[in-house]
Amino acid sequence: MNQAIRNTWIAVVLLFVLCLGSLSYVQFFAASDLNNNALNKRQLFREFDLPRGAILVDGKPIAESKPSEGQFKYQRTYTDPELYAFLTGFYSLTNSSTQLESVMNDELTGQSQDQFFDRMINLFSGRANEGASVELTIDGKLQKFVYDLIPDGTRGTIIVSEPKTGNILAMASKPSYDTNLLAVQSSKEAAANMKKLLKVPGLSPYVNPALGNLTAPGSTFKVLDLVAAIESGKYNADTVMKNPAKVTLPGTTTPLGNFFGGNCAAKTEAPLSFIVAQSCNTPFVEISEKLGAEPFEKVTKNFGFGQQLNIPLRVVPSVFPPNLDPAALGQSVIGQRDVKATAMQMNMVAMGIANGGKIMQPNLIKRVIAPDLKVLSETKPKEFATATSKDVADQVTDLMRGPVKSGTAVRAQVPGLDIAAKTGTSQIGGSTLVNSWITGFAPANDPQVAVTIVFEKIDFKTGSSLTSPNLKKILEAVFNQ
């Protein structure tokens, strides 16, 4: 063999080995990444031709794939789309997928590990893979009820959960949108519909407001202050404190006052129980000066601030900035400045206090069901964290009864029902608008539900008329009062 033939033979062998190695890498190592790549339309086109599993509430589909005579064999359709938009998300050829349609995609397309043997059987039998159905913990009637409590034209969110299990019974927000508009098979039409939706004030089809909107929590944050104060051993419900109309933040000339128009002015000195009931601000600045930043950092972390959480939808971590100076801390402990929380986070605070200091993992998925109705997985209650002791949680519960009995949440009263709640109003710099909050639970002596309501960028009078009164309506509905 002469040298030229030998070199050609070596080059051919090397090219053959290179091709074999590349094919092996693509088939066995990169296949998953390539299939999941958002730019890989082949995978998406293949999925659109398969019967995708349903998303169920009370056993009825709120998202399902129906046979189609269009470009693809199936059309994704949504029932009561505005009611469930931020839970189901959408499944779109042009705009990808969001919310449960995205995070539960493996189950809905039949590609989860639990469906491996079904796929093997289908491989040999020649049957097409079918996706599993995903049943939610949502109570359909309650979801509709709380959704209707949010007036059109407002930016509101309501969450109702079970403190003892972490199951979410209702999670609704407005403004909402019709997910069917984005699931159309025409890419041009889907893109045009998305463009219109993105122009709706306060709406992003990509963000679930309950999980993704970070808002200053106002005085609902004082629930966490109470945990820090009581854990220090220096405060209890009877601790008498100075309650001036205004204080000067430490090291500054900046004044911080009690909320204008409240009942705090009735007492220049008052026990902590009165201060909490009337949501006075200035005593909490004094508490922050005496305790320093560390206890507040610890408590917020224990209740979930700064932590990544998936329910399985991703919850944006709430923020309590570290290393605050005394002036910044004084503003932060009343839920202002750079403190930001999601509605889900403040619902977890209520759940933790309601459940004796233990926060259960918030959860939206009841079970996953195979096409043959076999239960592939069922979610069991799981502890997220022990945020504080039962004794401290019980003391905070007692203090949270005050706003409902005789304070800022008195309009939430339901005769015969023991309720614990805390209101909050956070001011928006450079605006006359506020964020109106309430978070609480009932019955306070044996909590069955935790409720969190927030209305963003709303005038104070309207916001306060939508928080405590709506908590009352929700509890009346839950307990058939």
Coordinates of C-alpha atoms in Angstrom, one line a residue:
M1 CA 0.0 0.0 0.0
N2 CA 1.6 3.3 -1.0
Q3 CA 1.6 6.3 1.3
A4 CA -1.3 8.2 -0.5
I5 CA -3.7 5.2 -0.2
R6 CA -2.7 4.8 3.5
N7 CA -3.4 8.4 4.3
T8 CA -6.8 8.3 2.5
W9 CA -7.7 5.1 4.4
I10 CA -6.7 6.8 7.8
A11 CA -8.8 9.9 6.9
V12 CA -11.8 7.8 6.0
V13 CA -11.6 5.8 9.3
L14 CA -11.2 9.0 11.3
L15 CA -14.2 10.6 9.7
F16 CA -16.2 7.4 10.3
V17 CA -15.2 7.4 14.0
L18 CA -16.1 11.1 14.2
C19 CA -19.5 10.6 12.7
L20 CA -20.2 7.6 14.9
G21 CA -19.2 9.6 18.0
S22 CA -21.3 12.6 17.1
L23 CA -24.3 10.5 16.4
S24 CA -23.9 8.6 19.7
Y25 CA -23.5 11.9 21.6
V26 CA -26.7 13.4 20.0
Q27 CA -28.7 10.2 20.5
F28 CA -27.7 9.4 24.1
F29 CA -26.4 12.5 25.8
A30 CA -27.8 15.6 24.0
A31 CA -31.2 14.3 23.1
S32 CA -33.0 15.6 26.1
D33 CA -31.5 19.1 25.9
L34 CA -32.2 19.3 22.2
N35 CA -35.8 18.1 22.7
N36 CA -36.4 20.7 25.4
N37 CA -34.7 23.5 23.5
A38 CA -37.3 26.3 22.9
L39 CA -35.9 26.8 19.4
N40 CA -36.6 23.1 18.5
K41 CA -39.9 23.4 16.7
R42 CA -39.8 19.7 15.6
Q43 CA -40.4 18.6 19.1
L44 CA -43.2 21.1 19.5
F45 CA -44.8 20.1 16.1
R46 CA -44.6 16.4 17.2
E47 CA -46.3 17.2 20.6
F48 CA -49.1 19.1 18.9
D49 CA -50.0 16.0 17.0
L50 CA -50.4 14.0 20.2
P51 CA -53.3 13.8 22.7
R52 CA -52.0 15.9 25.5
G53 CA -53.3 15.2 29.0
A54 CA -55.9 17.3 30.7
I55 CA -55.7 19.6 33.7
L56 CA -58.5 18.9 36.1
V57 CA -60.4 20.8 38.8
D58 CA -63.1 18.9 40.7
G59 CA -62.6 16.0 38.2
K60 CA -63.5 18.3 35.2
P61 CA -61.1 19.4 32.5
I62 CA -60.1 23.1 32.5
A63 CA -57.5 22.4 29.8
E64 CA -57.7 19.5 27.3
S65 CA -56.7 18.5 23.8
K66 CA -59.7 18.0 21.4
P67 CA -59.5 16.4 17.9
S68 CA -59.0 19.0 15.3
E69 CA -59.3 19.2 11.5
G70 CA -56.8 22.0 11.4
Q71 CA -53.0 21.9 10.8
F72 CA -52.6 19.5 13.7
K73 CA -54.6 16.5 14.9
Y74 CA -55.4 18.1 18.3
Q75 CA -56.4 21.6 19.5
R76 CA -55.6 22.7 23.1
T77 CA -58.7 24.3 24.6
Y78 CA -59.4 25.9 27.9
T79 CA -62.7 26.0 29.9
D80 CA -63.3 29.2 31.9
P81 CA -59.9 30.5 30.6
E82 CA -59.9 33.8 32.5
L83 CA -60.7 32.1 35.8
Y84 CA -57.7 29.7 35.5
A85 CA -55.4 31.6 33.2
F86 CA -52.6 32.0 35.7
L87 CA -52.8 28.4 36.8
T88 CA -53.0 26.5 33.5
G89 CA -51.0 29.1 31.5
F90 CA -51.2 28.5 27.8
Y91 CA -49.7 26.0 25.3
S92 CA -48.9 27.8 22.1
L93 CA -47.0 26.9 19.0
T94 CA -45.8 30.5 18.6
N95 CA -45.5 31.7 22.2
S96 CA -44.2 28.5 23.8
S97 CA -45.9 27.4 27.1
T98 CA -46.3 28.8 30.6
Q99 CA -47.4 27.9 34.1
L100 CA -48.7 24.3 34.6
E101 CA -48.7 23.7 30.8
S102 CA -44.9 24.3 31.1
V103 CA -43.8 22.8 34.4
M104 CA -46.0 19.7 34.1
N105 CA -45.2 19.2 30.4
D106 CA -43.5 15.8 30.9
E107 CA -46.6 14.4 32.6
L108 CA -49.0 16.0 30.2
T109 CA -47.1 14.6 27.2
G110 CA -46.5 11.2 28.7
Q111 CA -42.8 11.7 29.0
S112 CA -42.4 11.5 32.8
Q113 CA -40.4 8.8 34.5
D114 CA -43.7 7.4 36.0
Q115 CA -44.9 6.7 32.4
F116 CA -41.7 4.9 31.2
F117 CA -43.2 1.4 31.1
D118 CA -46.3 2.7 29.3
R119 CA -44.0 4.2 26.7
M120 CA -42.2 0.8 26.3
I121 CA -45.5 -1.0 25.8
N122 CA -46.6 1.5 23.3
L123 CA -43.3 1.2 21.5
F124 CA -43.9 -2.5 20.8
S125 CA -47.7 -2.3 20.4
G126 CA -47.4 0.6 18.0
R127 CA -49.9 2.7 19.9
A128 CA -49.3 6.5 20.3
N129 CA -48.2 7.8 23.6
E130 CA -50.9 9.6 25.6
G131 CA -50.3 12.2 28.2
A132 CA -51.4 11.9 31.9
S133 CA -54.0 14.2 33.5
V134 CA -53.0 16.5 36.3
E135 CA -55.7 17.1 39.0
L136 CA -55.4 20.3 41.0
T137 CA -56.1 21.0 44.7
I138 CA -58.3 23.9 43.6
D139 CA -61.9 24.0 44.7
G140 CA -63.7 25.1 41.6
K141 CA -66.6 26.9 43.4
L142 CA -64.3 28.8 45.7
Q143 CA -62.0 29.7 42.8
K144 CA -65.0 31.3 41.0
F145 CA -66.2 33.0 44.1
V146 CA -62.9 34.7 44.9
Y147 CA -62.3 35.6 41.3
D148 CA -65.7 37.4 41.1
L149 CA -64.7 39.4 44.3
I150 CA -61.9 41.1 42.3
P151 CA -63.5 44.0 40.4
D152 CA -62.7 44.4 36.7
G153 CA -60.3 47.2 36.2
T154 CA -58.3 46.5 39.4
R155 CA -55.1 44.6 40.0
G156 CA -56.0 42.1 42.6
T157 CA -55.0 38.7 43.9
I158 CA -56.7 36.3 46.3
I159 CA -55.2 33.1 47.7
V160 CA -57.0 30.6 49.9
S161 CA -55.0 27.7 51.4
E162 CA -55.2 25.0 54.0
P163 CA -52.6 25.6 56.7
K164 CA -52.5 22.0 57.8
T165 CA -51.7 20.6 54.4
G166 CA -50.4 23.4 52.3
N167 CA -53.0 22.7 49.6
I168 CA -54.1 25.8 47.7
L169 CA -57.9 25.9 47.3
A170 CA -58.1 29.1 45.3
M171 CA -55.6 31.4 43.6
A172 CA -57.1 34.0 41.3
S173 CA -55.9 37.3 39.9
K174 CA -57.1 40.2 37.7
P175 CA -56.6 41.5 35.1
S176 CA -56.8 38.1 33.4
Y177 CA -57.0 36.9 29.8
D178 CA -58.4 34.2 27.5
T179 CA -55.7 31.5 27.1
N180 CA -57.5 30.1 24.1
L181 CA -56.4 33.2 22.2
L182 CA -52.8 32.0 22.5
A183 CA -53.4 28.3 21.8
V184 CA -54.7 28.9 18.2
Q185 CA -52.9 26.8 15.5
S186 CA -52.2 29.9 13.4
S187 CA -48.8 31.3 14.4
K188 CA -49.7 34.7 12.8
E189 CA -53.0 34.9 14.8
A190 CA -51.3 33.8 18.1
A191 CA -48.6 36.4 17.7
A192 CA -51.2 39.1 17.0
N193 CA -53.3 38.1 20.0
M194 CA -50.2 38.1 22.3
K195 CA -49.4 41.6 21.0
K196 CA -52.8 42.8 22.0
L197 CA -52.6 41.2 25.5
L198 CA -49.3 42.8 26.2
K199 CA -50.9 46.2 25.9
V200 CA -53.5 45.5 28.7
P201 CA -52.4 47.6 31.7
G202 CA -51.2 45.4 34.6
L203 CA -51.3 42.2 32.6
S204 CA -48.4 39.9 31.6
P205 CA -49.6 36.5 30.3
Y206 CA -46.2 35.2 31.4
V207 CA -46.5 36.0 35.1
N208 CA -48.8 34.6 37.7
P209 CA -49.3 37.7 39.9
A210 CA -49.8 35.7 43.1
L211 CA -46.4 34.1 42.6
G212 CA -44.5 36.7 40.6
N213 CA -45.5 40.2 41.7
L214 CA -43.2 41.5 44.4
T215 CA -45.0 44.3 46.3
A216 CA -44.2 46.1 49.6
P217 CA -46.4 44.2 52.1
G218 CA -47.1 47.2 54.4
S219 CA -48.2 46.4 57.9
T220 CA -48.9 42.7 57.2
F221 CA -45.2 42.5 57.6
K222 CA -45.7 43.3 61.3
V223 CA -46.8 39.6 61.8
L224 CA -43.1 38.8 61.3
D225 CA -42.1 41.7 63.6
L226 CA -44.2 40.2 66.3
V227 CA -42.4 36.8 65.9
A228 CA -39.0 38.5 66.2
A229 CA -40.2 40.6 69.2
I230 CA -41.7 37.7 71.1
E231 CA -38.9 35.4 70.4
S232 CA -36.5 38.0 71.9
G233 CA -38.2 37.5 75.3
K234 CA -38.5 41.3 75.7
Y235 CA -42.1 41.7 74.5
N236 CA -45.6 40.3 75.0
A237 CA -49.1 41.4 74.4
D238 CA -49.1 43.5 77.7
T239 CA -45.8 45.3 77.0
V240 CA -46.5 49.0 77.3
M241 CA -44.7 51.1 74.7
K242 CA -44.4 54.7 73.7
N243 CA -46.7 55.5 70.7
P244 CA -45.9 59.0 69.5
A245 CA -47.6 60.3 66.4
K246 CA -44.1 60.6 64.7
V247 CA -40.6 59.5 65.3
T248 CA -37.3 60.5 63.6
L249 CA -35.6 57.6 62.0
P250 CA -32.2 56.9 63.8
G251 CA -29.3 58.9 62.5
T252 CA -31.5 61.0 60.2
T253 CA -33.8 63.9 60.2
T254 CA -36.5 61.8 58.3
P255 CA -39.8 61.5 60.2
L256 CA -41.9 58.4 60.2
G257 CA -45.5 58.6 61.5
N258 CA -48.5 56.5 62.2
F259 CA -51.0 56.2 59.4
F260 CA -53.1 59.3 59.0
G261 CA -56.6 59.0 60.1
G262 CA -56.2 55.9 62.3
N263 CA -56.9 55.3 66.0
C264 CA -53.3 55.3 67.1
A265 CA -53.5 59.0 68.2
A266 CA -55.9 57.9 70.9
K267 CA -53.0 56.7 73.1
T268 CA -49.5 58.1 73.4
E269 CA -48.5 55.0 75.4
A270 CA -50.2 51.7 74.8
P271 CA -49.8 47.9 75.2
L272 CA -48.5 45.9 72.2
S273 CA -52.0 44.4 71.8
F274 CA -53.5 47.9 71.1
I275 CA -50.6 48.8 68.8
V276 CA -51.1 45.7 66.7
A277 CA -54.9 46.1 66.6
Q278 CA -54.6 49.7 65.4
S279 CA -51.5 49.0 63.3
C280 CA -49.4 51.8 64.8
N281 CA -46.0 52.3 63.1
T282 CA -43.9 54.2 65.5
P283 CA -43.6 51.5 68.3
F284 CA -42.2 49.1 65.7
V285 CA -39.4 51.5 64.9
E286 CA -38.5 51.4 68.6
I287 CA -38.6 47.6 68.5
S288 CA -36.2 47.6 65.5
E289 CA -33.8 49.9 67.4
K290 CA -33.7 47.7 70.4
L291 CA -33.4 44.3 68.6
G292 CA -31.2 45.3 65.6
A293 CA -31.5 43.8 62.1
E294 CA -30.4 40.2 62.9
P295 CA -33.6 38.9 64.4
F296 CA -35.7 40.2 61.5
E297 CA -33.3 38.7 59.0
K298 CA -33.6 35.3 60.8
V299 CA -37.4 35.4 61.1
T300 CA -38.0 36.4 57.4
K301 CA -35.6 33.7 56.3
N302 CA -37.4 31.1 58.5
F303 CA -40.7 32.1 56.9
G304 CA -39.4 31.7 53.4
F305 CA -38.1 35.1 52.3
G306 CA -35.2 34.8 49.9
Q307 CA -35.8 31.1 49.2
Q308 CA -36.7 29.5 45.9
L309 CA -40.0 27.6 46.0
N310 CA -41.9 25.6 43.5
I311 CA -45.5 24.6 44.1
P312 CA -44.8 23.3 41.3
L313 CA -45.1 26.8 39.7
R314 CA -42.1 28.8 40.5
V315 CA -42.6 31.4 43.3
V316 CA -40.3 34.5 43.0
P317 CA -38.3 34.8 46.2
S318 CA -39.5 37.6 48.5
V319 CA -37.0 40.1 49.7
F320 CA -35.8 41.4 53.1
P321 CA -32.5 43.2 52.4
P322 CA -29.5 42.2 54.6
N323 CA -27.3 44.5 56.7
L324 CA -29.8 47.3 57.0
D325 CA -28.7 50.4 58.9
P326 CA -31.0 51.5 61.7
A327 CA -32.9 54.1 59.6
A328 CA -33.5 51.6 56.8
L329 CA -34.5 48.9 59.3
G330 CA -37.0 51.3 60.9
Q331 CA -38.7 51.8 57.5
S332 CA -38.4 48.1 56.6
V333 CA -40.1 46.7 59.7
I334 CA -43.4 48.4 58.7
G335 CA -43.2 46.7 55.3
Q336 CA -42.0 49.6 53.3
R337 CA -38.7 50.7 51.6
D338 CA -37.0 47.7 49.9
V339 CA -39.0 44.9 51.5
K340 CA -41.0 43.1 48.8
A341 CA -43.2 40.1 49.1
T342 CA -45.5 38.0 46.9
A343 CA -49.0 37.2 47.9
M344 CA -47.9 33.6 48.2
Q345 CA -45.2 34.5 50.7
M346 CA -47.6 36.5 52.9
N347 CA -50.1 33.6 52.7
M348 CA -47.2 31.3 53.9
V349 CA -46.7 33.7 56.9
A350 CA -50.4 33.3 57.8
M351 CA -50.2 29.5 57.3
G352 CA -47.1 29.3 59.5
I353 CA -48.8 31.2 62.4
A354 CA -52.0 29.3 61.9
N355 CA -50.3 25.9 62.0
G356 CA -48.4 26.5 65.3
G357 CA -45.2 27.7 63.7
K358 CA -44.9 24.9 61.0
I359 CA -45.3 26.0 57.4
M360 CA -46.5 23.2 55.1
Q361 CA -45.2 23.2 51.5
P362 CA -47.8 25.1 49.4
N363 CA -49.1 22.8 46.7
L364 CA -51.3 22.9 43.7
I365 CA -51.2 19.3 42.5
K366 CA -53.5 16.7 44.0
R367 CA -52.5 13.8 41.8
V368 CA -51.3 12.7 38.3
I369 CA -53.5 10.2 36.5
A370 CA -52.5 7.9 33.6
P371 CA -54.9 7.5 30.6
D372 CA -56.0 4.1 32.0
L373 CA -57.0 6.0 35.2
K374 CA -54.1 4.5 37.2
V375 CA -52.8 7.1 39.8
L376 CA -49.2 7.7 38.9
S377 CA -48.4 10.0 41.8
E378 CA -50.3 11.7 44.6
T379 CA -49.0 14.6 46.6
K380 CA -48.7 14.1 50.3
P381 CA -48.5 17.1 52.8
K382 CA -44.9 18.0 53.4
E383 CA -43.4 20.4 55.9
F384 CA -41.6 23.4 54.3
A385 CA -40.1 24.8 57.5
T386 CA -40.5 25.2 61.3
A387 CA -40.6 28.9 61.3
T388 CA -41.1 29.5 65.0
S389 CA -42.3 27.7 68.2
K390 CA -45.9 26.9 68.9
D391 CA -45.9 29.2 71.9
V392 CA -44.7 32.2 69.9
A393 CA -47.2 31.3 67.1
D394 CA -50.0 31.1 69.6
Q395 CA -49.1 34.5 71.1
V396 CA -49.0 36.1 67.6
T397 CA -52.4 34.5 66.9
D398 CA -53.8 36.2 70.0
L399 CA -52.4 39.5 68.8
M400 CA -53.9 39.0 65.3
R401 CA -57.3 38.6 66.8
G402 CA -57.1 42.3 67.9
P403 CA -57.4 43.9 64.4
V404 CA -60.6 41.9 63.7
K405 CA -62.2 42.4 67.2
S406 CA -61.6 46.2 67.5
G407 CA -59.0 47.4 65.0
T408 CA -58.2 47.9 61.4
A409 CA -59.8 44.6 60.2
V410 CA -63.1 45.0 62.1
R411 CA -65.0 44.8 58.8
A412 CA -63.8 41.2 58.4
Q413 CA -65.9 40.1 61.4
V414 CA -68.2 37.1 60.9
P415 CA -70.5 36.5 63.9
G416 CA -69.6 33.3 65.7
L417 CA -66.3 32.8 63.9
D418 CA -62.9 33.3 65.6
I419 CA -60.7 35.2 63.1
A420 CA -57.0 36.2 63.2
A421 CA -55.8 38.7 60.6
K422 CA -53.5 41.6 59.9
T423 CA -54.1 44.5 57.5
G424 CA -51.5 46.4 55.5
T425 CA -51.2 49.5 53.4
S426 CA -48.0 50.2 51.6
Q427 CA -47.5 53.6 50.1
I428 CA -46.1 54.0 46.6
G429 CA -43.5 56.7 46.3
G430 CA -44.5 59.6 44.1
S431 CA -48.1 58.5 44.0
T432 CA -51.3 58.8 45.8
L433 CA -52.0 55.1 45.2
V434 CA -51.2 52.4 47.7
N435 CA -51.1 48.6 47.9
S436 CA -53.8 47.2 50.1
W437 CA -53.3 43.9 51.9
I438 CA -54.8 41.6 54.4
T439 CA -53.6 38.1 55.5
G440 CA -55.1 35.9 58.1
F441 CA -56.8 32.6 59.0
A442 CA -59.9 31.1 60.6
P443 CA -61.1 29.7 62.9
A444 CA -58.2 31.1 65.0
N445 CA -58.4 28.3 67.5
D446 CA -58.4 25.5 64.9
P447 CA -57.4 27.1 61.5
Q448 CA -59.0 25.5 58.4
V449 CA -58.1 28.2 55.8
A450 CA -55.5 30.9 55.4
V451 CA -56.6 33.8 53.2
T452 CA -54.4 36.5 51.6
I453 CA -55.7 39.4 49.6
V454 CA -53.8 42.2 47.9
F455 CA -54.8 45.0 45.6
E456 CA -52.0 46.8 43.9
K457 CA -51.8 50.4 42.9
I458 CA -55.2 51.4 44.2
D459 CA -56.6 54.4 46.1
F460 CA -56.7 53.9 49.8
K461 CA -60.5 54.1 50.2
T462 CA -61.2 51.6 47.5
G463 CA -58.4 49.2 48.6
S464 CA -59.6 49.1 52.2
S465 CA -63.1 48.4 51.0
L466 CA -61.9 45.3 49.1
T467 CA -59.6 43.7 51.7
S468 CA -61.4 43.2 55.1
P469 CA -64.9 43.1 53.6
N470 CA -63.8 40.5 51.1
L471 CA -62.1 38.4 53.8
K472 CA -65.5 38.4 55.6
K473 CA -67.2 37.2 52.4
I474 CA -64.7 34.5 51.7
L475 CA -64.9 33.1 55.3
E476 CA -68.7 33.3 55.2
A477 CA -68.6 31.2 51.9
V478 CA -66.1 28.7 53.3
F479 CA -67.9 28.2 56.6
N480 CA -71.4 28.6 55.2
Q481 CA -72.1 31.4 57.7

